[in-house]
């Protein structure tokens, strides 16, 4: 019995479009949930049909699956017969549908429109509880083939996104089999890989694609060094004080922390401040993360009364400007994106900051 019977037929219909010996590209987000979902598809698809050639490709730093022009060229270069996009959102622009390639979206973020014809959208958004991408990927594949031995891969994504008390039914048994310690360490290593300056996603992905337990991933020395690098950068960033806009009619309920690091620590810095500033959106702006000089901005909010995408868009509207298309997406309490320096200045102005 499938955990999500409503998804069994559309998933099977998508698989039926893949020819024997066809090439399937799995385009996944670079966080632990995305990598775990990618690893599950990378292994599970070949259990369904051993003749398929499956390529798992994590997204790049600063990349948006739907709005970065180079993404389409990168995906088409693989000459796929089908594409699976997981943990990267769902957007009306789509990806390769207009190239005649069947596309499956497996996701849990707020959908931003319906992709073009040729897309199959299987989203956890709106379900209760909302399954993250690895959870959903596991259940889709488990309806088609035996995935029991790969529950540990799913657990890495689930624990990372939803915590180790998540309501995924097999989680307790999986923690017992592999121990919560090794699963949590594996989550930390996946996250260290994408947060470190090297942005080395292939290393954790290889473990997820080939190992039979989480211990190798949890004990990798290179990943441990990445983790230490991130911890050191975070220790510095945590000392940076927040700044608030001057009080006035245009001042948004916001605080901003500015850092300069090659590590992807801006979401962590924003997250740590929302407990101390529960009535504000906390933005962390990282000036050193992106290679092109753009500012990486991560916003977090503790209160459900605060809607970050709306606030960020309203800031631009207040000064008669429009944000870039790939900015201010995500969740109501977790949003952000990347802005060129000039547009970052406009955002600050719109939020009520003065020079």
Short mmCIF file of C-alpha atoms in Angstrom, two decimals:
data_model
loop_
_atom_site.label_atom_id
_atom_site.label_comp_id
_atom_site.label_asym_id
_atom_site.label_seq_id
_atom_site.Cartn_x
_atom_site.Cartn_y
_atom_site.Cartn_z
CA UNK A 1 0.00 0.00 0.00
CA UNK A 2 1.52 3.31 -1.07
CA UNK A 3 1.80 6.13 1.46
CA UNK A 4 0.60 8.48 -1.31
CA UNK A 5 -1.81 6.49 -3.52
CA UNK A 6 -2.76 9.65 -5.44
CA UNK A 7 0.79 9.84 -6.83
CA UNK A 8 1.22 6.22 -7.94
CA UNK A 9 -0.51 6.51 -11.33
CA UNK A 10 1.06 9.85 -12.39
CA UNK A 11 4.52 8.60 -11.38
CA UNK A 12 4.02 5.40 -13.36
CA UNK A 13 2.73 7.41 -16.35
CA UNK A 14 5.90 9.51 -16.24
CA UNK A 15 8.10 6.38 -16.08
CA UNK A 16 6.23 4.90 -19.04
CA UNK A 17 7.50 7.79 -21.18
CA UNK A 18 11.15 6.76 -20.66
CA UNK A 19 12.38 4.43 -23.42
CA UNK A 20 14.46 1.33 -22.70
CA UNK A 21 18.13 2.31 -22.43
CA UNK A 22 16.92 5.92 -22.11
CA UNK A 23 18.88 8.59 -20.26
CA UNK A 24 17.28 10.19 -17.18
CA UNK A 25 18.78 13.30 -15.60
CA UNK A 26 17.94 13.91 -11.94
CA UNK A 27 18.45 17.61 -11.17
CA UNK A 28 18.41 18.07 -7.40
CA UNK A 29 19.01 20.81 -4.86
CA UNK A 30 22.41 20.84 -3.16
CA UNK A 31 21.21 20.61 0.45
CA UNK A 32 20.91 17.34 2.39
CA UNK A 33 17.25 16.87 1.44
CA UNK A 34 17.95 17.50 -2.25
CA UNK A 35 21.05 15.29 -2.33
CA UNK A 36 19.18 12.49 -0.54
CA UNK A 37 16.29 12.75 -3.01
CA UNK A 38 18.81 12.70 -5.86
CA UNK A 39 20.55 9.68 -4.38
CA UNK A 40 17.24 7.82 -4.01
CA UNK A 41 16.24 8.47 -7.62
CA UNK A 42 19.77 7.66 -8.77
CA UNK A 43 19.51 4.21 -7.22
CA UNK A 44 15.79 3.49 -7.32
CA UNK A 45 15.26 4.19 -11.03
CA UNK A 46 17.74 1.46 -11.96
CA UNK A 47 15.88 -0.98 -9.75
CA UNK A 48 12.74 -0.20 -11.76
CA UNK A 49 14.57 -0.53 -15.09
CA UNK A 50 18.23 -1.59 -15.13
CA UNK A 51 18.66 -0.41 -18.74
CA UNK A 52 18.14 3.27 -17.93
CA UNK A 53 21.19 5.51 -17.74
CA UNK A 54 20.66 7.77 -14.73
CA UNK A 55 22.70 10.94 -14.12
CA UNK A 56 22.30 12.81 -10.82
CA UNK A 57 23.20 16.49 -11.07
CA UNK A 58 23.07 18.85 -8.06
CA UNK A 59 22.25 22.51 -8.69
CA UNK A 60 25.09 25.04 -8.73
CA UNK A 61 25.89 27.88 -6.37
CA UNK A 62 23.59 30.82 -7.00
CA UNK A 63 21.61 28.90 -9.61
CA UNK A 64 17.83 28.99 -10.07
CA UNK A 65 16.43 25.98 -11.94
CA UNK A 66 13.85 28.08 -13.80
CA UNK A 67 15.35 31.54 -14.14
CA UNK A 68 19.09 31.01 -14.72
CA UNK A 69 19.50 30.80 -18.53
CA UNK A 70 22.57 28.52 -18.38
CA UNK A 71 20.59 25.80 -16.59
CA UNK A 72 18.66 24.79 -19.72
CA UNK A 73 21.85 24.46 -21.77
CA UNK A 74 23.53 22.46 -19.01
CA UNK A 75 20.62 20.01 -18.80
CA UNK A 76 20.23 19.69 -22.58
CA UNK A 77 23.95 18.84 -22.87
CA UNK A 78 23.17 15.49 -21.22
CA UNK A 79 20.71 14.74 -24.06
CA UNK A 80 18.11 13.39 -21.62
CA UNK A 81 15.08 11.35 -22.58
CA UNK A 82 13.45 12.48 -19.32
CA UNK A 83 14.20 14.92 -16.52
CA UNK A 84 13.40 14.74 -12.81
CA UNK A 85 13.65 18.04 -10.90
CA UNK A 86 13.59 17.59 -7.14
CA UNK A 87 13.73 19.99 -4.19
CA UNK A 88 14.24 22.96 -6.53
CA UNK A 89 10.69 24.27 -6.55
CA UNK A 90 7.96 24.30 -9.19
CA UNK A 91 7.64 27.29 -11.52
CA UNK A 92 5.49 28.32 -14.47
CA UNK A 93 8.63 28.77 -16.60
CA UNK A 94 9.39 25.06 -16.43
CA UNK A 95 12.71 23.58 -17.50
CA UNK A 96 12.88 21.36 -20.62
CA UNK A 97 9.17 20.91 -21.40
CA UNK A 98 9.30 23.12 -24.50
CA UNK A 99 12.19 20.97 -25.77
CA UNK A 100 9.80 18.02 -25.87
CA UNK A 101 11.31 16.26 -22.85
CA UNK A 102 9.01 14.80 -20.15
CA UNK A 103 9.71 16.47 -16.80
CA UNK A 104 8.75 15.27 -13.32
CA UNK A 105 8.79 17.69 -10.36
CA UNK A 106 9.10 16.16 -6.89
CA UNK A 107 8.98 18.96 -4.36
CA UNK A 108 7.48 20.47 -1.20
CA UNK A 109 7.93 24.26 -1.62
CA UNK A 110 5.14 26.70 -2.51
CA UNK A 111 4.49 26.08 -6.24
CA UNK A 112 4.91 29.21 -8.36
CA UNK A 113 2.52 28.44 -11.15
CA UNK A 114 1.94 25.39 -13.32
CA UNK A 115 4.85 24.39 -15.61
CA UNK A 116 4.26 24.02 -19.37
CA UNK A 117 2.60 20.98 -20.95
CA UNK A 118 4.77 17.90 -20.59
CA UNK A 119 5.30 18.35 -16.85
CA UNK A 120 4.14 16.08 -14.05
CA UNK A 121 4.02 17.83 -10.66
CA UNK A 122 4.04 15.70 -7.50
CA UNK A 123 4.28 18.06 -4.54
CA UNK A 124 4.05 17.55 -0.82
CA UNK A 125 2.95 21.16 -0.39
CA UNK A 126 -0.53 21.21 1.12
CA UNK A 127 -0.32 17.70 2.57
CA UNK A 128 -0.35 17.16 6.33
CA UNK A 129 2.36 16.61 7.38
CA UNK A 130 4.24 18.12 4.42
CA UNK A 131 6.76 15.50 3.26
CA UNK A 132 10.14 16.91 2.23
CA UNK A 133 11.61 15.90 -1.13
CA UNK A 134 13.57 12.85 0.08
CA UNK A 135 10.49 11.54 1.92
CA UNK A 136 8.37 11.95 -1.21
CA UNK A 137 11.05 10.45 -3.49
CA UNK A 138 11.32 7.41 -1.24
CA UNK A 139 7.58 6.78 -1.18
CA UNK A 140 7.21 7.22 -4.96
CA UNK A 141 10.00 4.71 -5.62
CA UNK A 142 8.85 2.33 -2.88
CA UNK A 143 5.51 1.97 -4.68
CA UNK A 144 7.45 0.62 -7.69
CA UNK A 145 10.36 -1.35 -6.19
CA UNK A 146 11.88 -2.48 -2.89
CA UNK A 147 13.65 0.50 -1.31
CA UNK A 148 13.81 -0.78 2.28
CA UNK A 149 17.63 -0.96 2.35
CA UNK A 150 17.81 2.72 1.29
CA UNK A 151 15.68 4.11 4.09
CA UNK A 152 18.85 5.55 5.60
CA UNK A 153 19.31 7.78 2.52
CA UNK A 154 15.75 9.08 2.87
CA UNK A 155 16.29 9.59 6.60
CA UNK A 156 19.24 11.92 5.94
CA UNK A 157 17.01 14.28 3.93
CA UNK A 158 14.10 13.97 6.35
CA UNK A 159 16.17 14.60 9.49
CA UNK A 160 17.87 17.56 7.82
CA UNK A 161 14.62 19.26 6.80
CA UNK A 162 12.16 18.10 9.46
CA UNK A 163 14.23 16.98 12.47
CA UNK A 164 14.79 13.56 13.98
CA UNK A 165 11.23 13.42 15.35
CA UNK A 166 9.67 13.81 11.89
CA UNK A 167 6.43 11.91 11.31
CA UNK A 168 7.84 9.62 8.60
CA UNK A 169 6.62 6.17 9.72
CA UNK A 170 9.88 4.23 9.03
CA UNK A 171 12.07 6.81 10.80
CA UNK A 172 12.12 5.18 14.26
CA UNK A 173 13.10 1.81 12.81
CA UNK A 174 15.73 3.42 10.56
CA UNK A 175 17.27 5.25 13.53
CA UNK A 176 17.34 1.98 15.44
CA UNK A 177 19.01 0.12 12.57
CA UNK A 178 21.68 2.70 11.75
CA UNK A 179 21.65 4.70 15.04
CA UNK A 180 20.50 8.29 15.27
CA UNK A 181 24.13 9.30 15.85
CA UNK A 182 25.40 8.15 12.44
CA UNK A 183 22.36 9.52 10.62
CA UNK A 184 22.76 12.95 12.27
CA UNK A 185 26.50 12.96 11.53
CA UNK A 186 25.76 12.12 7.90
CA UNK A 187 23.30 15.05 7.74
CA UNK A 188 25.98 17.35 9.17
CA UNK A 189 28.51 16.18 6.58
CA UNK A 190 26.10 16.72 3.67
CA UNK A 191 25.43 20.22 4.92
CA UNK A 192 29.14 20.93 5.50
CA UNK A 193 29.88 19.99 1.87
CA UNK A 194 27.52 22.61 0.45
CA UNK A 195 28.33 25.27 3.05
CA UNK A 196 32.13 25.10 2.74
CA UNK A 197 33.95 27.37 0.30
CA UNK A 198 34.83 24.39 -1.95
CA UNK A 199 31.12 23.63 -2.57
CA UNK A 200 32.08 19.97 -3.09
CA UNK A 201 28.75 18.21 -3.65
CA UNK A 202 30.09 15.18 -5.47
CA UNK A 203 31.75 13.77 -2.36
CA UNK A 204 28.59 13.31 -0.23
CA UNK A 205 26.57 12.35 -3.31
CA UNK A 206 28.87 9.41 -4.07
CA UNK A 207 28.22 7.99 -0.61
CA UNK A 208 24.46 8.40 -1.05
CA UNK A 209 24.63 6.71 -4.46
CA UNK A 210 26.85 3.75 -3.54
CA UNK A 211 27.05 2.94 0.18
CA UNK A 212 24.80 0.63 2.18
CA UNK A 213 24.87 2.63 5.44
CA UNK A 214 25.60 6.20 6.60
CA UNK A 215 28.89 5.52 8.42
CA UNK A 216 31.29 6.21 5.57
CA UNK A 217 29.66 9.55 4.87
CA UNK A 218 29.55 10.39 8.58
CA UNK A 219 33.28 9.67 9.05
CA UNK A 220 34.79 11.15 5.87
CA UNK A 221 37.90 13.19 6.76
CA UNK A 222 37.56 15.69 3.91
CA UNK A 223 33.97 16.40 4.89
CA UNK A 224 35.09 16.75 8.52
CA UNK A 225 37.56 19.43 7.39
CA UNK A 226 34.76 21.25 5.56
CA UNK A 227 32.71 21.09 8.72
CA UNK A 228 35.54 22.66 10.74
CA UNK A 229 35.93 25.42 8.13
CA UNK A 230 32.22 26.24 8.34
CA UNK A 231 32.28 26.21 12.16
CA UNK A 232 35.19 28.67 12.21
CA UNK A 233 33.46 31.01 9.75
CA UNK A 234 30.25 30.81 11.75
CA UNK A 235 32.03 31.69 14.99
CA UNK A 236 33.19 34.95 13.40
CA UNK A 237 29.84 35.73 11.76
CA UNK A 238 27.90 35.22 14.99
CA UNK A 239 29.71 38.18 16.52
CA UNK A 240 28.41 40.59 13.88
CA UNK A 241 25.68 42.84 15.34
CA UNK A 242 22.30 43.35 13.64
CA UNK A 243 21.34 46.75 12.29
CA UNK A 244 17.82 48.15 12.35
CA UNK A 245 16.19 50.76 10.11
CA UNK A 246 15.54 54.11 11.80
CA UNK A 247 12.04 54.29 13.22
CA UNK A 248 9.56 55.87 10.88
CA UNK A 249 6.60 55.18 8.60
CA UNK A 250 8.79 53.44 6.00
CA UNK A 251 10.72 51.27 8.44
CA UNK A 252 10.01 47.57 8.00
CA UNK A 253 10.09 45.16 10.99
CA UNK A 254 13.49 43.92 9.89
CA UNK A 255 17.05 43.48 11.15
CA UNK A 256 20.06 42.95 8.91
CA UNK A 257 23.43 41.32 9.62
CA UNK A 258 26.20 41.81 7.06
CA UNK A 259 28.99 39.23 6.70
CA UNK A 260 31.75 38.48 4.17
CA UNK A 261 32.46 34.75 3.85
CA UNK A 262 32.94 32.20 1.04
CA UNK A 263 30.90 29.77 3.18
CA UNK A 264 27.14 29.40 2.91
CA UNK A 265 26.53 30.40 6.52
CA UNK A 266 24.10 33.27 5.92
CA UNK A 267 21.02 31.05 6.48
CA UNK A 268 22.49 29.82 9.78
CA UNK A 269 23.25 33.34 10.98
CA UNK A 270 19.72 34.52 10.15
CA UNK A 271 18.24 31.47 11.86
CA UNK A 272 20.18 31.98 15.09
CA UNK A 273 19.01 35.60 15.44
CA UNK A 274 15.26 35.01 15.06
CA UNK A 275 15.00 33.60 18.59
CA UNK A 276 16.36 36.88 19.95
CA UNK A 277 14.35 39.01 17.51
CA UNK A 278 11.05 37.11 17.26
CA UNK A 279 9.05 40.11 16.06
CA UNK A 280 11.33 40.87 13.09
CA UNK A 281 12.44 39.39 9.81
CA UNK A 282 16.17 38.78 10.15
CA UNK A 283 18.17 39.15 6.93
CA UNK A 284 21.77 38.02 6.69
CA UNK A 285 23.60 39.50 3.70
CA UNK A 286 26.79 37.68 2.66
CA UNK A 287 29.09 39.78 0.49
CA UNK A 288 31.68 37.03 -0.09
CA UNK A 289 29.70 33.94 -1.05
CA UNK A 290 28.98 34.39 -4.76
CA UNK A 291 31.80 34.51 -7.32
CA UNK A 292 30.21 37.29 -9.39
CA UNK A 293 30.10 39.82 -6.54
CA UNK A 294 26.34 39.57 -6.03
CA UNK A 295 25.03 39.69 -2.46
CA UNK A 296 23.56 36.46 -1.09
CA UNK A 297 20.65 37.23 1.22
CA UNK A 298 18.96 34.80 3.58
CA UNK A 299 15.85 35.81 5.48
CA UNK A 300 14.27 34.01 8.42
CA UNK A 301 11.33 34.81 10.69
CA UNK A 302 10.07 33.21 13.89
CA UNK A 303 6.55 34.63 13.63
CA UNK A 304 3.94 33.30 11.21
CA UNK A 305 2.59 36.86 11.08
CA UNK A 306 5.67 37.84 9.06
CA UNK A 307 5.75 36.92 5.36
CA UNK A 308 9.28 37.43 4.05
CA UNK A 309 8.68 37.21 0.26
CA UNK A 310 5.86 39.77 0.55
CA UNK A 311 8.02 42.07 2.68
CA UNK A 312 10.97 41.92 0.27
CA UNK A 313 8.79 42.58 -2.78
CA UNK A 314 7.00 45.41 -0.97
CA UNK A 315 10.36 47.03 -0.19
CA UNK A 316 11.15 47.28 -3.90
CA UNK A 317 7.63 48.46 -4.72
CA UNK A 318 7.88 51.21 -2.08
CA UNK A 319 10.63 52.92 -4.08
CA UNK A 320 9.06 52.19 -7.46
CA UNK A 321 11.43 49.32 -8.33
CA UNK A 322 10.95 45.67 -9.25
CA UNK A 323 13.08 42.87 -7.79
CA UNK A 324 14.79 40.36 -10.10
CA UNK A 325 12.54 37.46 -11.11
CA UNK A 326 14.55 34.95 -9.08
CA UNK A 327 14.45 36.92 -5.81
CA UNK A 328 12.10 36.49 -2.83
CA UNK A 329 10.83 32.96 -3.38
CA UNK A 330 10.73 30.01 -0.97
CA UNK A 331 8.68 29.89 2.22
CA UNK A 332 6.81 32.66 4.09
CA UNK A 333 9.27 32.37 7.01
CA UNK A 334 12.38 31.46 4.97
CA UNK A 335 13.20 33.39 1.83
CA UNK A 336 15.86 35.50 0.17
CA UNK A 337 18.01 35.19 -2.93
CA UNK A 338 20.83 36.96 -4.73
CA UNK A 339 21.04 40.63 -5.71
CA UNK A 340 23.63 42.62 -7.64
CA UNK A 341 25.13 45.32 -5.35
CA UNK A 342 23.09 48.14 -6.92
CA UNK A 343 19.82 46.29 -6.37
CA UNK A 344 20.86 45.35 -2.85
CA UNK A 345 21.15 49.08 -2.13
CA UNK A 346 17.62 49.54 -3.48
CA UNK A 347 16.37 46.81 -1.15
CA UNK A 348 17.93 48.49 1.86
CA UNK A 349 16.37 51.78 0.84
CA UNK A 350 12.95 50.16 0.43
CA UNK A 351 13.22 48.55 3.88
CA UNK A 352 13.76 51.97 5.43
CA UNK A 353 17.54 51.94 5.91
CA UNK A 354 19.32 55.22 5.31
CA UNK A 355 22.97 55.54 4.27
#
